[in-house]
Short mmCIF file of C-alpha atoms in Angstrom, two decimals:
data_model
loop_
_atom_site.label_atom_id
_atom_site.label_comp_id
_atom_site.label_asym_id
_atom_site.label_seq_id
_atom_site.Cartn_x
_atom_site.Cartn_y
_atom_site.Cartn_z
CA UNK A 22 15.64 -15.36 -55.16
CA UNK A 23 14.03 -17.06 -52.11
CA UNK A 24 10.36 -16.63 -51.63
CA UNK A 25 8.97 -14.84 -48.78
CA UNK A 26 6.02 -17.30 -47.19
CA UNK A 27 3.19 -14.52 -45.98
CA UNK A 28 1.49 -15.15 -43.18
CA UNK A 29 -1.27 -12.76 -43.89
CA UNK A 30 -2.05 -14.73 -47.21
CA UNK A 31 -1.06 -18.42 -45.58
CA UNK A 32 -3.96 -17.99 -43.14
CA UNK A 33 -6.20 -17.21 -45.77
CA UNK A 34 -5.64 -20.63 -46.64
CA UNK A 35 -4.83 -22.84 -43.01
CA UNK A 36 -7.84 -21.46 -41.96
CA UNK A 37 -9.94 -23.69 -44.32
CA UNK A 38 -8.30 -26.06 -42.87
CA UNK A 39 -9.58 -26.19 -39.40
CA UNK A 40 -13.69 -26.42 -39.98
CA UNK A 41 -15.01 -29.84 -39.35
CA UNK A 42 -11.03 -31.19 -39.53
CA UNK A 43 -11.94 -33.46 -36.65
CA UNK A 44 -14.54 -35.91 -36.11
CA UNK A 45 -13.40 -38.34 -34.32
CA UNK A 46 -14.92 -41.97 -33.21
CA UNK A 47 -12.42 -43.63 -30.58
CA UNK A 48 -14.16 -43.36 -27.36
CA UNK A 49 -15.97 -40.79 -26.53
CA UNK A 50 -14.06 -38.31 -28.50
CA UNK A 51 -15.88 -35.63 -30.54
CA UNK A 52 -13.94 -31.90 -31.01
CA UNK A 53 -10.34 -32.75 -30.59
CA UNK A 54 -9.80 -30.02 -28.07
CA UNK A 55 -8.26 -27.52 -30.74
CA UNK A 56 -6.39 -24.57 -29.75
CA UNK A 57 -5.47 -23.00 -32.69
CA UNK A 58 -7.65 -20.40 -32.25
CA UNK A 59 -4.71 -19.26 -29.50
CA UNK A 60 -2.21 -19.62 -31.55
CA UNK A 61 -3.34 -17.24 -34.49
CA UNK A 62 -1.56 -13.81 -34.68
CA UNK A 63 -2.87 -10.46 -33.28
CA UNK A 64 -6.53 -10.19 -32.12
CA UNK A 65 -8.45 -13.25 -32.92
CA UNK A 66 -12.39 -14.05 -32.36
CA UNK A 67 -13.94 -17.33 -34.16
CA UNK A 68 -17.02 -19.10 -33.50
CA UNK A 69 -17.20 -22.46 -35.78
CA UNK A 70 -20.11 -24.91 -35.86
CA UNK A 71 -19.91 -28.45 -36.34
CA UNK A 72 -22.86 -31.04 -37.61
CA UNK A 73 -21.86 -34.90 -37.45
CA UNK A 74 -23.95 -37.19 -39.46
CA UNK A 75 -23.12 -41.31 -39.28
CA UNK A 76 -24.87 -44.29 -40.29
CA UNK A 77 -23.46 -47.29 -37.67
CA UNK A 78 -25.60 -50.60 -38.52
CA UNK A 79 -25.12 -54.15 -38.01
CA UNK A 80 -26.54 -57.32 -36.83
CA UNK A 81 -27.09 -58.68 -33.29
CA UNK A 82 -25.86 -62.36 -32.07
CA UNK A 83 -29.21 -63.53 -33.43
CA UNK A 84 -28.84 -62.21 -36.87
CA UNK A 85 -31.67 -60.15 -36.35
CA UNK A 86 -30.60 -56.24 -38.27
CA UNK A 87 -29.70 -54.15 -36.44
CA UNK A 88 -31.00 -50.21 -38.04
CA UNK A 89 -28.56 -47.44 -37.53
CA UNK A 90 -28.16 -46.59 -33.95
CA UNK A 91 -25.84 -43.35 -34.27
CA UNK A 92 -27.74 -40.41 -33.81
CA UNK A 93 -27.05 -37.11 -35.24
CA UNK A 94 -25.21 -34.35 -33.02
CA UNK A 95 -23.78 -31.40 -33.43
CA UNK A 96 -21.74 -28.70 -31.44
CA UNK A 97 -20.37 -25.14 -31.33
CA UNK A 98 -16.69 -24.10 -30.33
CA UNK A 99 -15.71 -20.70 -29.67
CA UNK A 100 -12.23 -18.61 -29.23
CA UNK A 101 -11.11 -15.48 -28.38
CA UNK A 102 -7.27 -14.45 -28.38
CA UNK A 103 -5.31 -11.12 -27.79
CA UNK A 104 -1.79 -9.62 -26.98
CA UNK A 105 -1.19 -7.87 -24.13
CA UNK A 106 1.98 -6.51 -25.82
CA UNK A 107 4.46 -8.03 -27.65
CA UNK A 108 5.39 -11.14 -25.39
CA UNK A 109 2.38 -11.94 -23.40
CA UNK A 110 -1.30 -13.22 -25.04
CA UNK A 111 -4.40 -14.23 -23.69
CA UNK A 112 -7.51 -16.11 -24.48
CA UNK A 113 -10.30 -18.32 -23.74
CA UNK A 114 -11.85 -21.18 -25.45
CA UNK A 115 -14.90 -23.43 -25.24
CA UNK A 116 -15.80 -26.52 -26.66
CA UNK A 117 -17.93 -30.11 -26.37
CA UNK A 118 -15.09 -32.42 -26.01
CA UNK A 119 -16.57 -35.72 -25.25
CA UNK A 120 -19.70 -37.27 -26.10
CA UNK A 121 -21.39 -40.05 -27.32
CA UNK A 122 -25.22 -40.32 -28.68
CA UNK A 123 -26.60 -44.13 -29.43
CA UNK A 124 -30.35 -45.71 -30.04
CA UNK A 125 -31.23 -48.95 -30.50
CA UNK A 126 -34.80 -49.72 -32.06
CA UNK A 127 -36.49 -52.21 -34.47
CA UNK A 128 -36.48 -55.58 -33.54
CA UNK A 129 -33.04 -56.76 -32.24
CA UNK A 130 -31.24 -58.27 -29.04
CA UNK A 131 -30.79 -54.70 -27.76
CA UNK A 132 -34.49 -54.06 -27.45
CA UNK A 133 -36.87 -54.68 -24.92
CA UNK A 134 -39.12 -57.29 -26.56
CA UNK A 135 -40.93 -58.76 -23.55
CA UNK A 136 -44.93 -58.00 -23.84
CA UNK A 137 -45.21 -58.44 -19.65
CA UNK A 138 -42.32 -55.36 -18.98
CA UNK A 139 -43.20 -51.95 -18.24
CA UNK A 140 -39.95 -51.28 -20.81
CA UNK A 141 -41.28 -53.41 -23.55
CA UNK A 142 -40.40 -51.66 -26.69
CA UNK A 143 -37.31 -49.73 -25.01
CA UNK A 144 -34.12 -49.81 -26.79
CA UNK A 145 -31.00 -49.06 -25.57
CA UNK A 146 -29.78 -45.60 -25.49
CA UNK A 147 -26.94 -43.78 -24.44
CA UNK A 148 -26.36 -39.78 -24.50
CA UNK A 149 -22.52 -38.13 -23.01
CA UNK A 150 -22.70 -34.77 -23.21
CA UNK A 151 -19.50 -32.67 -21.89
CA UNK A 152 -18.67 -28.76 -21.90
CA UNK A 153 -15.14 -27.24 -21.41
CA UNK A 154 -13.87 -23.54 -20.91
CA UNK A 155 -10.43 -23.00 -21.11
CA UNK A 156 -8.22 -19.80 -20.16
CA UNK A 157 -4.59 -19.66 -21.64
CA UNK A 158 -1.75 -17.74 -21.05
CA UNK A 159 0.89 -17.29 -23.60
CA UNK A 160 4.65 -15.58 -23.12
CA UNK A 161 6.59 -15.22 -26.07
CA UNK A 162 10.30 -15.63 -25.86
CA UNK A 163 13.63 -15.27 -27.68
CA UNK A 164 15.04 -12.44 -29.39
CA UNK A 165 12.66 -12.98 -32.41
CA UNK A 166 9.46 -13.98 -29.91
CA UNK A 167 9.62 -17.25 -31.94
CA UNK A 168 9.36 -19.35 -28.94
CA UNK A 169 6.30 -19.23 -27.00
CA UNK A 170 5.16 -21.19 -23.98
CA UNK A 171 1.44 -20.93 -22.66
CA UNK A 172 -0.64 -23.03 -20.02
CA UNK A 173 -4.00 -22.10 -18.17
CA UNK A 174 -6.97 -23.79 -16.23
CA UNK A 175 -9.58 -25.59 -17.34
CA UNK A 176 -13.22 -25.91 -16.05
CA UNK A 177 -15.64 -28.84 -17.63
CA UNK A 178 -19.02 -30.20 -17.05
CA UNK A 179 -20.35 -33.31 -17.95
CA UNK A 180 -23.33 -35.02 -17.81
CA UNK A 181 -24.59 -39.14 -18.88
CA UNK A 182 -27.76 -40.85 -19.29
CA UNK A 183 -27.44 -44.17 -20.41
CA UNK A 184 -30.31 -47.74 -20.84
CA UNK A 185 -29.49 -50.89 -21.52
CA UNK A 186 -32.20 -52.97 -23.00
CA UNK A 187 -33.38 -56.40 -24.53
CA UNK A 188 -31.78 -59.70 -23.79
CA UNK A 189 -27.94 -58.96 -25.44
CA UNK A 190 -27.68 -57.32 -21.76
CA UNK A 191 -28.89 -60.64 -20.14
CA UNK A 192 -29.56 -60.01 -16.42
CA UNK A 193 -28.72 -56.33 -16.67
CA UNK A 194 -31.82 -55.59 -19.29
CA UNK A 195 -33.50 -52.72 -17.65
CA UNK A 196 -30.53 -51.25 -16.07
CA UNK A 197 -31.08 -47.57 -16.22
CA UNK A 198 -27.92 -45.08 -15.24
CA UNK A 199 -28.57 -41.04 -14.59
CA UNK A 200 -25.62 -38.75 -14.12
CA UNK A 201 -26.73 -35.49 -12.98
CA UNK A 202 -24.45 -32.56 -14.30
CA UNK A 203 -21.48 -31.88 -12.65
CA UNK A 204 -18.48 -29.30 -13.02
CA UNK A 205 -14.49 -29.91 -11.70
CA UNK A 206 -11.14 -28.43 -13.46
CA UNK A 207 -8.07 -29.30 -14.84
CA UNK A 208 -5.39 -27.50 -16.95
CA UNK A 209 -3.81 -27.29 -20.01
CA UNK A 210 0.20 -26.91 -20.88
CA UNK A 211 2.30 -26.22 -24.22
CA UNK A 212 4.80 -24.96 -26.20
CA UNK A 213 4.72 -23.57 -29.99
CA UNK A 214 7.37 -22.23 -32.49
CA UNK A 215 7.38 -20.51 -35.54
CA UNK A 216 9.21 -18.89 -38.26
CA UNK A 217 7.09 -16.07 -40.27
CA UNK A 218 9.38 -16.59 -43.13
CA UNK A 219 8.64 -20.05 -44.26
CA UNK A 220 5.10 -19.74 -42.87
CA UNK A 221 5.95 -22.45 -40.27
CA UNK A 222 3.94 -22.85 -36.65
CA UNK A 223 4.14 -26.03 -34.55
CA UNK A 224 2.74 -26.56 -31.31
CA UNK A 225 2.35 -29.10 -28.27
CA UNK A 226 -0.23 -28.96 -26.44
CA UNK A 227 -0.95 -31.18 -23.13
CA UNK A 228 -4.70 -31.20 -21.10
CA UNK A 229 -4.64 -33.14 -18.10
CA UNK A 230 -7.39 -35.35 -16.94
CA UNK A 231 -9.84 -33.84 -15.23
CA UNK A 232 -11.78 -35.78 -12.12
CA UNK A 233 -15.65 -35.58 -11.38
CA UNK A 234 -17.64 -36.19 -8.60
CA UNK A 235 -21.06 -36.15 -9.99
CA UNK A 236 -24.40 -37.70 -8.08
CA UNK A 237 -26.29 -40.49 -9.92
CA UNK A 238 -28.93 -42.65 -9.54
CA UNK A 239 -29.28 -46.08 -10.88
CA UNK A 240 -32.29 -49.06 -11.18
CA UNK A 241 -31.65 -51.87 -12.02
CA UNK A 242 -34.69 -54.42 -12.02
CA UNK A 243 -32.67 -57.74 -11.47
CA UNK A 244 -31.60 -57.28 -8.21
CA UNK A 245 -34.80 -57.46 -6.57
CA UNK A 246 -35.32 -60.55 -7.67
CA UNK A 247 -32.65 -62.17 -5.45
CA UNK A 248 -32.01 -61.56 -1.78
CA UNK A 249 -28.94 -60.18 -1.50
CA UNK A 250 -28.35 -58.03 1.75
CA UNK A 251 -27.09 -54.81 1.34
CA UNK A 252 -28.17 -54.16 -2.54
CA UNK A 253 -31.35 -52.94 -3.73
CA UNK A 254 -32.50 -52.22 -7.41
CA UNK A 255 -32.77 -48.80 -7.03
CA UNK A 256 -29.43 -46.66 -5.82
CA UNK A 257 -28.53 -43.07 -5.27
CA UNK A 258 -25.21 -41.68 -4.54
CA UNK A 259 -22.11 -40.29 -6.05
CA UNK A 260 -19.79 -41.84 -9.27
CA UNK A 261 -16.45 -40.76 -10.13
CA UNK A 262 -15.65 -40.61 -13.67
CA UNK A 263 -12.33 -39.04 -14.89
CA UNK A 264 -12.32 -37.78 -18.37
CA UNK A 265 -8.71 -38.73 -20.16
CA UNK A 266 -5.59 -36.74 -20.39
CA UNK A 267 -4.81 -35.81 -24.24
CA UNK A 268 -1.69 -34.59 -26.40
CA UNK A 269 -2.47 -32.56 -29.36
CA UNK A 270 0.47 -31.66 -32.27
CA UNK A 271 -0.09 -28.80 -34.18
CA UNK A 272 1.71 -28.03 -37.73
CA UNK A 273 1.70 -26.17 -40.78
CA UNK A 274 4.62 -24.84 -43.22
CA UNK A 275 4.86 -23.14 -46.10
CA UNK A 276 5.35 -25.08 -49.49
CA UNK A 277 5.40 -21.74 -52.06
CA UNK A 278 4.42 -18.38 -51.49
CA UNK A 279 0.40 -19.69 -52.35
CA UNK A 280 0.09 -23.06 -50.33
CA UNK A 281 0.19 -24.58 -47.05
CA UNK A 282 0.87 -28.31 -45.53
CA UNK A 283 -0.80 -29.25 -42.55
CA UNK A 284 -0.57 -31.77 -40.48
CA UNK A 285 -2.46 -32.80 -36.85
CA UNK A 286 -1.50 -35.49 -34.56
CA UNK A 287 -3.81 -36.80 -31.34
CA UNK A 288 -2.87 -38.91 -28.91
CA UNK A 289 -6.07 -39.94 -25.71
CA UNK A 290 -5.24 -43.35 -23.36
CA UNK A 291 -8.60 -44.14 -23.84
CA UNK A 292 -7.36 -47.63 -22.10
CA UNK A 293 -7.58 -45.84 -18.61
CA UNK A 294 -10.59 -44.95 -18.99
CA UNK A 295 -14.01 -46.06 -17.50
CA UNK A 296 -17.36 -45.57 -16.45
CA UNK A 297 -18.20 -47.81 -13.16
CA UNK A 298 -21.19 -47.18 -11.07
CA UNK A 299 -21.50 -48.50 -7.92
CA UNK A 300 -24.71 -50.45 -7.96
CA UNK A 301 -24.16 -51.64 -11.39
CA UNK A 302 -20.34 -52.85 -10.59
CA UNK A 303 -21.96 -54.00 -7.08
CA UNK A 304 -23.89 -56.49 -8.19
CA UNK A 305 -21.87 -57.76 -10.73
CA UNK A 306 -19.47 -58.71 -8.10
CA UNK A 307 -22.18 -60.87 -6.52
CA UNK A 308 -22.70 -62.42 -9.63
CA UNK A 309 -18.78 -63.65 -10.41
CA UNK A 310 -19.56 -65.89 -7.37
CA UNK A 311 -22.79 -67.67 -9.14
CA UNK A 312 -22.59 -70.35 -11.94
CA UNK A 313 -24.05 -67.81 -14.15
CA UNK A 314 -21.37 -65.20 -13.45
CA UNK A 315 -18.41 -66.97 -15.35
CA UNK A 316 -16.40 -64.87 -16.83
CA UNK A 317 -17.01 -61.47 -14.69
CA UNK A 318 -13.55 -60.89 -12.48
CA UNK A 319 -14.34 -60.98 -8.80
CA UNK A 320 -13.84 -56.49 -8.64
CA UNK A 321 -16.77 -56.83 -10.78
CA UNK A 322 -17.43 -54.82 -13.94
CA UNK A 323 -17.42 -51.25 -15.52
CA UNK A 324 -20.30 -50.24 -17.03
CA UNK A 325 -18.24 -48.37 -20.26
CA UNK A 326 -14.41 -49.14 -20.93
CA UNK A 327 -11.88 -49.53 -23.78
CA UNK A 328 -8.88 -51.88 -24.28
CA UNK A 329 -6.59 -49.43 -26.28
CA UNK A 330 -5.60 -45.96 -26.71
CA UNK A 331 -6.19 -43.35 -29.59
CA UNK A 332 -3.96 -42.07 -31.93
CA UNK A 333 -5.25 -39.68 -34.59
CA UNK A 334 -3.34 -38.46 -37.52
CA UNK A 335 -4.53 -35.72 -40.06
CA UNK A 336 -2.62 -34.35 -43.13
CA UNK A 337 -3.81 -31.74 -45.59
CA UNK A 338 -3.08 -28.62 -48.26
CA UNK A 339 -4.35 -25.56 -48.51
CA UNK A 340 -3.90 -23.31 -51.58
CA UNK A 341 -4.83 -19.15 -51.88
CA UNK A 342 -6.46 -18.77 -55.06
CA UNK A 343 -6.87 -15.08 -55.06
CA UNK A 344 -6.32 -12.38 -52.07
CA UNK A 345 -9.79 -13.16 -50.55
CA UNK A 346 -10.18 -17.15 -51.56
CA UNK A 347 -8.60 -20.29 -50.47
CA UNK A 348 -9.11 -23.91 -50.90
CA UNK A 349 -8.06 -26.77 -48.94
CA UNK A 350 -7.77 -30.60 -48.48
CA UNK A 351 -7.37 -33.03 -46.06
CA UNK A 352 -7.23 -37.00 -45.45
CA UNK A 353 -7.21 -38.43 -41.77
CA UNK A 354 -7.17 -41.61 -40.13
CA UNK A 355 -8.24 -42.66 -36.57
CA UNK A 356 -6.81 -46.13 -34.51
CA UNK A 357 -10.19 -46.50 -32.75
CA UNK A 358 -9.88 -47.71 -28.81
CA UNK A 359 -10.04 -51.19 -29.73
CA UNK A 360 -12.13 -54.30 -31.11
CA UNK A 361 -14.39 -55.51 -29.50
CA UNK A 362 -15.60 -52.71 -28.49
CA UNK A 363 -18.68 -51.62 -26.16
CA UNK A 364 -22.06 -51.84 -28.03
CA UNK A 365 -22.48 -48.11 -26.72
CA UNK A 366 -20.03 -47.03 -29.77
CA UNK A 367 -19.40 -50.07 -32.05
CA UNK A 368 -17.12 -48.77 -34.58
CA UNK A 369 -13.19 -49.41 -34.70
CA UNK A 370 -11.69 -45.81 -35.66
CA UNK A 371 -12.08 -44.57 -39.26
CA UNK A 372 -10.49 -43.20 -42.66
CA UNK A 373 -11.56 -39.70 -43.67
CA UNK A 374 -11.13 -37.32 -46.90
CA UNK A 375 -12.29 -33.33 -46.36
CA UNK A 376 -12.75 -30.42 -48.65
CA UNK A 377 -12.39 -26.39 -46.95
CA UNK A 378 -12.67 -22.81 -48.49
CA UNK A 379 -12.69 -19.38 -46.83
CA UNK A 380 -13.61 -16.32 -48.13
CA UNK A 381 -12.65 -12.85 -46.90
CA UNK A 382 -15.61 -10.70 -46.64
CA UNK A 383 -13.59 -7.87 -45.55
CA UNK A 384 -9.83 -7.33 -44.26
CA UNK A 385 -10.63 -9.08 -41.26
CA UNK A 386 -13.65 -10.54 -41.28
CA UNK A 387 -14.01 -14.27 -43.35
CA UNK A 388 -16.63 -17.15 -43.22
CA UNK A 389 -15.32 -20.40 -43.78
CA UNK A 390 -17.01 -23.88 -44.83
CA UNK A 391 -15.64 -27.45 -44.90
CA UNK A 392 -16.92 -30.95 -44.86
CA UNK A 393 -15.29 -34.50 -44.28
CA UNK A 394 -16.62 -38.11 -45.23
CA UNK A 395 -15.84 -40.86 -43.23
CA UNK A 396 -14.92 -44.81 -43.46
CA UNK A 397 -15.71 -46.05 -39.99
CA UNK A 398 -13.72 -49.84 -39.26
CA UNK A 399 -15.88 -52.19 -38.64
CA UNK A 400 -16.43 -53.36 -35.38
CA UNK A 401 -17.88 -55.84 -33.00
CA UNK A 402 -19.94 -54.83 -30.16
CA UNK A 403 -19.30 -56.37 -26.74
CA UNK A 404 -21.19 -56.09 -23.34
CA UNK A 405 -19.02 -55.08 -20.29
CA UNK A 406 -18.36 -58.99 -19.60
CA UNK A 407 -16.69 -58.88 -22.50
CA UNK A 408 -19.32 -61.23 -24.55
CA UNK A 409 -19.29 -60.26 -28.34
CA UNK A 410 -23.46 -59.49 -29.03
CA UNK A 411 -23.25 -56.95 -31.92
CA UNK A 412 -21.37 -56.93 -35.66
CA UNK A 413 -21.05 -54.01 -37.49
CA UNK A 414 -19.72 -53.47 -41.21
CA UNK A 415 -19.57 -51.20 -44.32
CA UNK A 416 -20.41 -47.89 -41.72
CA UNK A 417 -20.12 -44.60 -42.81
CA UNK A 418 -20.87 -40.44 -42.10
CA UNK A 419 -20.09 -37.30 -43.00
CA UNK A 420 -19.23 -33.84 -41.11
CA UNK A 421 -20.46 -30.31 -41.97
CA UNK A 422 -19.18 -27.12 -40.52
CA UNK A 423 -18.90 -23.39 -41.08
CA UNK A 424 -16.94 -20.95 -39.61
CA UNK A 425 -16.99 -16.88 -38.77
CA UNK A 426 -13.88 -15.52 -37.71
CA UNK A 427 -12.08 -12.08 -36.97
CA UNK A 428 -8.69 -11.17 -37.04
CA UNK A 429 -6.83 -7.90 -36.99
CA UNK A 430 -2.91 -7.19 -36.95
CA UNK A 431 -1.78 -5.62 -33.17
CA UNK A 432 1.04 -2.96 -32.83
CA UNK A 433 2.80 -2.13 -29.96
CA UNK A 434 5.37 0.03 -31.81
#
């Protein structure tokens, strides 16, 4: 007799699945811009909180050590989903997509050691910090409603503050970038399919880039010290910077009536992006034409860039223990956005293993918990002229989150 897969007692399990499942380190990538809070059944409300711990340590050109210089961040993501009837859904979502949070101290190449500046003792720090809402629109089709097609806008802010100090910067030690916050849109496409009776759902989802305008003000000390007509060391004025497109792949399917397979696929051209501000990118073009400026292309450089794209993969089981508890696994693995990479993020991608359970507290309300460790690749750490300054190896962290969620069947019989 074939088994009937559940869905009621699946999600029990998926669910686990879906707390602190990404973490990721290529670029400037941090929640993974989940939707599967959309794509649950019936009314839906979750709020899930996320706490990323890693150590990333090394050694500067110099050999001097080089403490850890990843600071510890965390974020919230929330999501709220309901049918209209029996072919049309909506919902909205927030999250912290992008980010990055790096400090330099101690006594290394990327600290200000000179006892004459007014930045001695200054290490080089870097903080991203980005917010997104997104509204989605979902319409069922098919005789079954198994196919379902949903899109919607999306509105994110973002805001940088980044330092470069000590003498791995060379002429740019002092340079000092502030991006004040600003807020632009974009939108988000897919499709999803399932089959209740195997327990299967798979989705595509698509985000476009999303183009900002933001004003920003920049010093930076060395250009006073040569005459150069038309730059000055300190500048005000606007920078573009265009957070990536992305391509998320959602699936699970039942195995037995009790247990779940999972699997997550991420795809960010991390390659097109970059971070160039014009009195920074300026001057650099002034230098290509000195002796000193070998190297540096005559458009000058970009303050923050990578050489390849991401790809993230995630795979994982989940297994209902009794009506109210489920357990779940889950091993990942992340390409990283190249090697060398900037000294801002100096870690090459990373191996994962994760552990999940969710409890049922009532029929519809459940608190989840899950945490992930993580192998970062080692890496070496380059300044935008592409000059390798930084090695790091043996790096490693861990994520912690916990989840509240609601869920309750809909019928439009």
């Amino acid at each position: 007799m074939r088994a009937t897969f559940h869905l009621k007692t699946l999600t029990v399990a998926v669910a686990a699945l879906s707390v602190a499942s990404v973490a990721s380190a290529a670029g400037l990538d941090r929640s993974g811009q989940d939707i599967t809070a959309f794509l649950q059944d019936g009314t839906y409300a979750e709020t899930v909180y996320t706490y990323i711990d890693a150590d990333v340590s090394g050694k500067d050109s110099s050999g001097n050590k080089i403490d850890d210089i990843a600071e510890s961040y965390d974020f919230f993501r929330y999501g709220v989903k309901a049918d209209i009837n029996d072919t049309f859904s909506i919902g909205i979502l927030y999250d912290e997509p992008f980010g990055a949070a790096a400090n330099y101290s101690g006594n290394n190449n990327f600290v200000d050691q000179n006892p004459l500046s007014p930045r001695n003792g200054e290490g080089t720090n870097v903080e991203v910090r980005t917010e997104s809402i997104t509204g989605i629109l979902g319409a069922k089709l098919g005789e079954n409603k198994n196919l379902q097609v949903y899109g919607g806008p999306v509105a994110q802010r973002v805001k940088a503050d980044v330092k470069l100090r000590g003498e791995a910067y060379s002429v740019a030690n002092g340079y000092t970038l502030n991006v004040n916050a600003d807020q632009d849109y974009g939108w988000l496409a897919g499709v999803s399919y399932s089959k209740p009776e195997i327990a299967l759902k798979a989705a595509l989802t698509y985000r476009s880039e999303i183009e900002h305008t933001a004003n920003s003000a920049e010093l930076y000390p060395f250009v006073d010290s040569l005459p150069i007509p038309g730059l000055s060391a300190n500048r005000s004025g606007d920078i573009e910077i265009t957070t990536p497109e992305s391509v998320n792949f959602d699936f699970q399917t039942g195995i037995n009536p009790t247990t779940l397979a999972t699997a997550k696929v991420r795809w960010v051209p991390w390659s097109d992006f970059a971070i160039t501000p014009g009195l920074y990118n300026g001057f650099s073009q002034v230098l290509a034409t000195l002796p000193q400026g070998t190297g540096i292309p005559p458009e000058g450089l970009d303050l923050v860039s990578y050489d390849k794209d991401q790809w993230q993969v995630e795979l994982g089981l989940a297994k209902r223990l009794t009506p109210a508890l489920a357990v779940s696994g889950n091993i990942g693995w992340d390409s990283g956005a190249g090697d060398p990479v900037t000294s801002l993020g100096p870690i090459e991608g990373y191996y994962s293993a994760g552990l999940g359970a969710k409890y049922n507290i009532t029929e519809n309300w459940a608190v989840s918990a899950g945490g992930k460790y993580l192998w970062f690749g080692d890496a070496e750490g380059q300044i935008p002229s592409k000059t390798v300054v930084s090695d790091f190896e043996d790096n490693d962290g861990f994520a912690l989150g916990v989840k509240l969620s609601y869920q309750a069947k809909q019928n439009f019989n």
